[in-house]
mmCIF file of C-alpha atoms in Angstrom:
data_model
loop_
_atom_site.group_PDB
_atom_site.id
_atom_site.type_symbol
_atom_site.label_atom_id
_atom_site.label_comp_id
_atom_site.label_asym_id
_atom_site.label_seq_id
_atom_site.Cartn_x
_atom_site.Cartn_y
_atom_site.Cartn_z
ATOM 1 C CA UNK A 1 154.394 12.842 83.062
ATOM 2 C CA UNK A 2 150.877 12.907 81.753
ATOM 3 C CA UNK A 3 149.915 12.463 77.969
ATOM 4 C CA UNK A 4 146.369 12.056 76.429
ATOM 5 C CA UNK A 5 146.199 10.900 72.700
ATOM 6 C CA UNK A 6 143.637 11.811 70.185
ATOM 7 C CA UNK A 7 142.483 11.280 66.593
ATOM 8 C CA UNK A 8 140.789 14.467 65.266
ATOM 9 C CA UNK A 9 139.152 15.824 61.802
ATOM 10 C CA UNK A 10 141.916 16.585 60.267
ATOM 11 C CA UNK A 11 141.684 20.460 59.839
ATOM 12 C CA UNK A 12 141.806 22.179 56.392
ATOM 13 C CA UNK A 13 144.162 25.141 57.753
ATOM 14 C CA UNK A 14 145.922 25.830 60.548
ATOM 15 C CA UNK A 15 147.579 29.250 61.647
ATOM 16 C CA UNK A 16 150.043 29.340 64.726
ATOM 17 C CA UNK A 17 152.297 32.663 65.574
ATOM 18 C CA UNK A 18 152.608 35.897 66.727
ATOM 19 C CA UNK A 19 149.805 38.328 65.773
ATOM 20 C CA UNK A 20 152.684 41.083 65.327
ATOM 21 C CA UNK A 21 154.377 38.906 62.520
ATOM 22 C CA UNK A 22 150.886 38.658 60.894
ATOM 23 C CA UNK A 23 150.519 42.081 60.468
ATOM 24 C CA UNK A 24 153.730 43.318 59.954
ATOM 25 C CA UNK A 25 154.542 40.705 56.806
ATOM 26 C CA UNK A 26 151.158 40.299 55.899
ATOM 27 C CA UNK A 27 153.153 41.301 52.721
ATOM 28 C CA UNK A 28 156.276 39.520 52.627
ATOM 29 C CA UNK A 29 154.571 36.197 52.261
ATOM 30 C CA UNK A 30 158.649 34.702 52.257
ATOM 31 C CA UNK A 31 159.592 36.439 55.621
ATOM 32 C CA UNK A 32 155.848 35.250 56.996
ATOM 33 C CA UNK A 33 156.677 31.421 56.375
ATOM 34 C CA UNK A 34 160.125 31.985 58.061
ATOM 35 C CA UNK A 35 158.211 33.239 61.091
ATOM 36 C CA UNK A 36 154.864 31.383 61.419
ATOM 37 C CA UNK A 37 153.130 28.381 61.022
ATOM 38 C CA UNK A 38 150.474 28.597 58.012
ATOM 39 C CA UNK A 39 149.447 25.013 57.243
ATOM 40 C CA UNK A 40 146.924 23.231 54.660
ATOM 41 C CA UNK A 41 147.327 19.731 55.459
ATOM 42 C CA UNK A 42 147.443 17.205 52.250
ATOM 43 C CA UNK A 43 144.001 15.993 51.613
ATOM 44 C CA UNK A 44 145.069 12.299 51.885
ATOM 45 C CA UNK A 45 146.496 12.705 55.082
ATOM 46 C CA UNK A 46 144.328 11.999 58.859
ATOM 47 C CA UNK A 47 145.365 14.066 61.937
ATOM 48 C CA UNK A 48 145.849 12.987 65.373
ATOM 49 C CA UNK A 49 146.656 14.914 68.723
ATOM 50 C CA UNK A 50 149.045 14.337 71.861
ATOM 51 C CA UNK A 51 148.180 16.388 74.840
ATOM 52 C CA UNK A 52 151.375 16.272 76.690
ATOM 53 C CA UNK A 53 152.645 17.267 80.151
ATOM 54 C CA UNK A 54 156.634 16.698 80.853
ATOM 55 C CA UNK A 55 159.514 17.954 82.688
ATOM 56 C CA UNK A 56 161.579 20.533 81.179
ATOM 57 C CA UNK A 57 165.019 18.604 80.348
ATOM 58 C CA UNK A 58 167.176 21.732 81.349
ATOM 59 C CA UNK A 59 165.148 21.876 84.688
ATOM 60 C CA UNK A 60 162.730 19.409 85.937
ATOM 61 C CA UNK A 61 161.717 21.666 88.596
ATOM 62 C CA UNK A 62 159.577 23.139 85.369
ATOM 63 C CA UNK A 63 157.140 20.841 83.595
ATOM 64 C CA UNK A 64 156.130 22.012 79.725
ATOM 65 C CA UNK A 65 152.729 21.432 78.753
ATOM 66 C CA UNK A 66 152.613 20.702 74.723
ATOM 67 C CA UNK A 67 149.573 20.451 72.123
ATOM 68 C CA UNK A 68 150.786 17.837 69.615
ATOM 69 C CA UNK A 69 149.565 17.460 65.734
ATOM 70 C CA UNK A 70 150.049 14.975 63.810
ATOM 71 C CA UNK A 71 149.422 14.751 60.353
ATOM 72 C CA UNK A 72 150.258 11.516 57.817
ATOM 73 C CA UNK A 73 148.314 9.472 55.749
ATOM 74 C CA UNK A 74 146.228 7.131 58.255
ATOM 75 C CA UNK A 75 148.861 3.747 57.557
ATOM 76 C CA UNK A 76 151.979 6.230 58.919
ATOM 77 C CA UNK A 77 149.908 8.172 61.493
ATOM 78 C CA UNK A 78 150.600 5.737 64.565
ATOM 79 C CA UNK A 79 154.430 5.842 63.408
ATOM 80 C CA UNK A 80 154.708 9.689 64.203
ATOM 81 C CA UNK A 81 152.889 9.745 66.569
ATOM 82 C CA UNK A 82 155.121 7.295 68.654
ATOM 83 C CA UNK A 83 158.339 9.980 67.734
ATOM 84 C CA UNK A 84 159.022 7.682 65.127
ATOM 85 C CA UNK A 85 160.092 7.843 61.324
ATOM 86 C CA UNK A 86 161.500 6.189 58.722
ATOM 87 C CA UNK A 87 165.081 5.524 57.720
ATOM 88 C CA UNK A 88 165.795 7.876 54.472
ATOM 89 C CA UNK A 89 163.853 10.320 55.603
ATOM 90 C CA UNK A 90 164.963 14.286 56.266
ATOM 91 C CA UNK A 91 163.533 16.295 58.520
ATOM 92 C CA UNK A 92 163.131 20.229 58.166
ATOM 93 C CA UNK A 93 162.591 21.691 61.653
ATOM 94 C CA UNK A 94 161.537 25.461 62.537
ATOM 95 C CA UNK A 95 161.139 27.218 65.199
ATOM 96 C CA UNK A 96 157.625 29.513 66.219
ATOM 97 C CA UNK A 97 158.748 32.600 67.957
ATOM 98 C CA UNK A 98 156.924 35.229 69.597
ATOM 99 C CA UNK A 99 158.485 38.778 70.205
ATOM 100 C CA UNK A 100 154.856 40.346 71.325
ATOM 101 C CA UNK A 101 154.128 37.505 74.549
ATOM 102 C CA UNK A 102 151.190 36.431 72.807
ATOM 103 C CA UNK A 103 150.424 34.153 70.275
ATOM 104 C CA UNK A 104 147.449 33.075 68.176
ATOM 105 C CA UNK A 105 146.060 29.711 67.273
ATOM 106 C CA UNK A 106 143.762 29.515 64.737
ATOM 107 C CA UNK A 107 142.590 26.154 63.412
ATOM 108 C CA UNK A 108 139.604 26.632 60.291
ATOM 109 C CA UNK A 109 138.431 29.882 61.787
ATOM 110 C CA UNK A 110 138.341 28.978 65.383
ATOM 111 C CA UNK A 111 140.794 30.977 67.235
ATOM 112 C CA UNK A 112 142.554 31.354 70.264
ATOM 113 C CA UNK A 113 144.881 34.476 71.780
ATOM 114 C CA UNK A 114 147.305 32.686 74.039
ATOM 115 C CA UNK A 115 148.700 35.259 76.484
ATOM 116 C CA UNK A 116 152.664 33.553 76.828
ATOM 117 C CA UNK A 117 154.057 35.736 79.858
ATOM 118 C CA UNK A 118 157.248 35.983 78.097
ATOM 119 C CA UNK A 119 158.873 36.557 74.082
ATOM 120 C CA UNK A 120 160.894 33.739 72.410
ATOM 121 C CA UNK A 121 160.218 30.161 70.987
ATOM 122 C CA UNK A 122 156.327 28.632 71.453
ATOM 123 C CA UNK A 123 157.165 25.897 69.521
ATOM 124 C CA UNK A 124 157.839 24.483 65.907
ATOM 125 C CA UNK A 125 157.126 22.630 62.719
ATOM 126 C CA UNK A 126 158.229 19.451 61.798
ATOM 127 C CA UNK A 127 158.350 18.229 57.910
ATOM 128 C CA UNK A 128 159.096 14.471 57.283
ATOM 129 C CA UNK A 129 160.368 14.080 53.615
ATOM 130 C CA UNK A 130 161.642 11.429 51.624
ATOM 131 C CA UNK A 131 163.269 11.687 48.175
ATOM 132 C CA UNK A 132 161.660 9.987 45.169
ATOM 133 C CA UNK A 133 163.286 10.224 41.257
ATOM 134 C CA UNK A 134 164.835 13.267 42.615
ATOM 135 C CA UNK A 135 161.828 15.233 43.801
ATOM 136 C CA UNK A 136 161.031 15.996 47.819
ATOM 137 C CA UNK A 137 158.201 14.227 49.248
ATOM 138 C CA UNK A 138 156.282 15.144 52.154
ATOM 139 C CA UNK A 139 155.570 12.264 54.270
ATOM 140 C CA UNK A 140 154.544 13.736 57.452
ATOM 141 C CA UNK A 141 153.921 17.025 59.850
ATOM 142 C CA UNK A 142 154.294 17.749 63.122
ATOM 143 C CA UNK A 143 153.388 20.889 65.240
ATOM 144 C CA UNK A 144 153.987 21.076 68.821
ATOM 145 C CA UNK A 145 152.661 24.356 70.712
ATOM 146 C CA UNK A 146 154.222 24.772 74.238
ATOM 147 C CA UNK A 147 151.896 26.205 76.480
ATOM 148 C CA UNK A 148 152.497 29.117 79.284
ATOM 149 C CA UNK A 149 153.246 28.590 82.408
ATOM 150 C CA UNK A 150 150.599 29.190 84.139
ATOM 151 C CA UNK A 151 148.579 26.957 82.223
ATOM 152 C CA UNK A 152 147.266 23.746 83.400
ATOM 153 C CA UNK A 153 146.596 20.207 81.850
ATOM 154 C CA UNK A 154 142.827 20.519 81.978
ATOM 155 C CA UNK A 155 143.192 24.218 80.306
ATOM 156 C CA UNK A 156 145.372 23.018 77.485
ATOM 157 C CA UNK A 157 142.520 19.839 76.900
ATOM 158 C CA UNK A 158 139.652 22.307 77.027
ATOM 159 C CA UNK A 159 141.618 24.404 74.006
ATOM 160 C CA UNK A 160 142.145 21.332 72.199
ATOM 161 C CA UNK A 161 138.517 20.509 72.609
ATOM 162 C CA UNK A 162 137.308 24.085 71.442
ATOM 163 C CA UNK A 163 140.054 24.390 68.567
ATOM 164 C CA UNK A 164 139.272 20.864 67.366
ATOM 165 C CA UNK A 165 136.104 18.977 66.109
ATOM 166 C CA UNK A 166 135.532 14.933 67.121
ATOM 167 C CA UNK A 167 138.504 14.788 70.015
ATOM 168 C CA UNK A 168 138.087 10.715 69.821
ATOM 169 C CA UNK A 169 140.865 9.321 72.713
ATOM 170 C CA UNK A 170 142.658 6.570 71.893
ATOM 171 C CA UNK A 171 145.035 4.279 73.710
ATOM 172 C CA UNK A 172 148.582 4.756 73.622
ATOM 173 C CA UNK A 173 150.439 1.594 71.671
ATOM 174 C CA UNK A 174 153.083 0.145 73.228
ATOM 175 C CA UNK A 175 156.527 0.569 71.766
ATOM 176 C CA UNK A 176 157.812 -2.595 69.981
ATOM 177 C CA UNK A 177 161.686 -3.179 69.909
ATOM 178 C CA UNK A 178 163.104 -2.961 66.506
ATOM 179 C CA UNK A 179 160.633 -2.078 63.910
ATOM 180 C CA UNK A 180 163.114 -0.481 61.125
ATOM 181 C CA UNK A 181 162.373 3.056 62.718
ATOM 182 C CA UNK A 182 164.513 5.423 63.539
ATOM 183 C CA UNK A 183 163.927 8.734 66.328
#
C-alpha cells in the first residue's frame, strides 16, 4: 500500500460525474444531485488530499488507486483525514456512477475527462453531520474518486497536481489509541 497526503487551497467548486448525467438533467437539478457530485465547500472549512494506492478487499490480486478530499474546518481536518469522526455524528453516503465509461473532474474550471474502461460506481460523497437544537450540521466532506485500471500512482499524482493549486505534502500522524473517535 502506498498513500501520499496533502493540504491544498481549498477549492471553491468541485464537479465529479458522468458527462451523460450532466447533460441529460442539466434540468432536473433533484435527479442531478442524486447522480453527481456538485460541491461548494463552506468558506470556513480547509481542504486536504490523500493519494491512495490499496488492494481491492474482494480481490487483492487488484489494487484501487483513490484521490481523497477532505474538507473540515482546519481544527477537525487531521480527524477525517485519519478515517476518523466523532461520536453523534451521521453520515450520509452516495455513490458516483458512471453509465457512459467516462467521467469528468472538474475542480474551479480545471477539468479532466477520465476514460474508466468500464460503467458503474467511480466513487462517492461523504457528509459528516451532527445535530444541534434540532437543525443538521455539516461537519465534514469527503470525496474519494477511484481511478481506472490502467492508471498508475504517478498518473493519479500528476492529476492531483494539475486539478489542484499549492499540493503542500505533509506527514502522515500516527494513530493514537483511544481518542473518543469513532470509524
Amino acid at each position: 500500500m502506498r498513500e501520499e497526503r496533502y493540504r491544498i487551497k481549498c477549492p471553491k467548486h468541485i464537479l465529479f460525474g458522468d458527462p451523460l448525467y450532466l447533460e441529460q438533467y442539466e434540468h432536473d437539478q433533484k435527479r442531478l444531485r442524486e447522480l453527481v457530485v456538485d460541491y461548494s465547500p463552506e468558506s470556513s472549512f480547509a481542504a486536504g488530499l490523500i493519494l491512495k494506492e490499496e488492494p481491492y478487499q474482494k480481490d487483492p490480486a487488484y489494487t484501487l488507486l483513490s484521490i481523497n478530499l477532505y474538507f473540515a474546518p482546519e481544527q477537525h481536518l487531521g480527524t477525517y483525514m485519519r478515517d476518523w469522526m466523532y461520536k453523534g455524528q451521521k453520515i450520509e453516503e452516495k455513490g458516483v456512477g458512471v453509465d457512459t465509461a467516462c467521467y469528468i473532474l472538474e475542480v474551479d474550471g480545471k477539468c479532466e475527462d477520465v476514460l474508466t474502461g468500464g460503467d458503474g460506481w467511480w466513487g462517492r460523497t461523504q457528509e459528516f453531520s451532527h445535530t444541534s437544537r434540532g437543525k443538521k450540521v455539516l461537519d465534514a466532506v469527503v470525496v474519494t474518486i477511484w481511478m481506472p485500471d490502467e492508471e498508475t500512482f504517478g498518473g493519479m499524482k500528476r492529476t492531483a497536481k494539475y486539478l489542484f493549486d499549492d499540493l503542500r505534502p505533509i506527514e502522515k500522524v500516527p494513530e493514537k489509541k483511544d481518542h473518543g473517535k469513532e470509524r
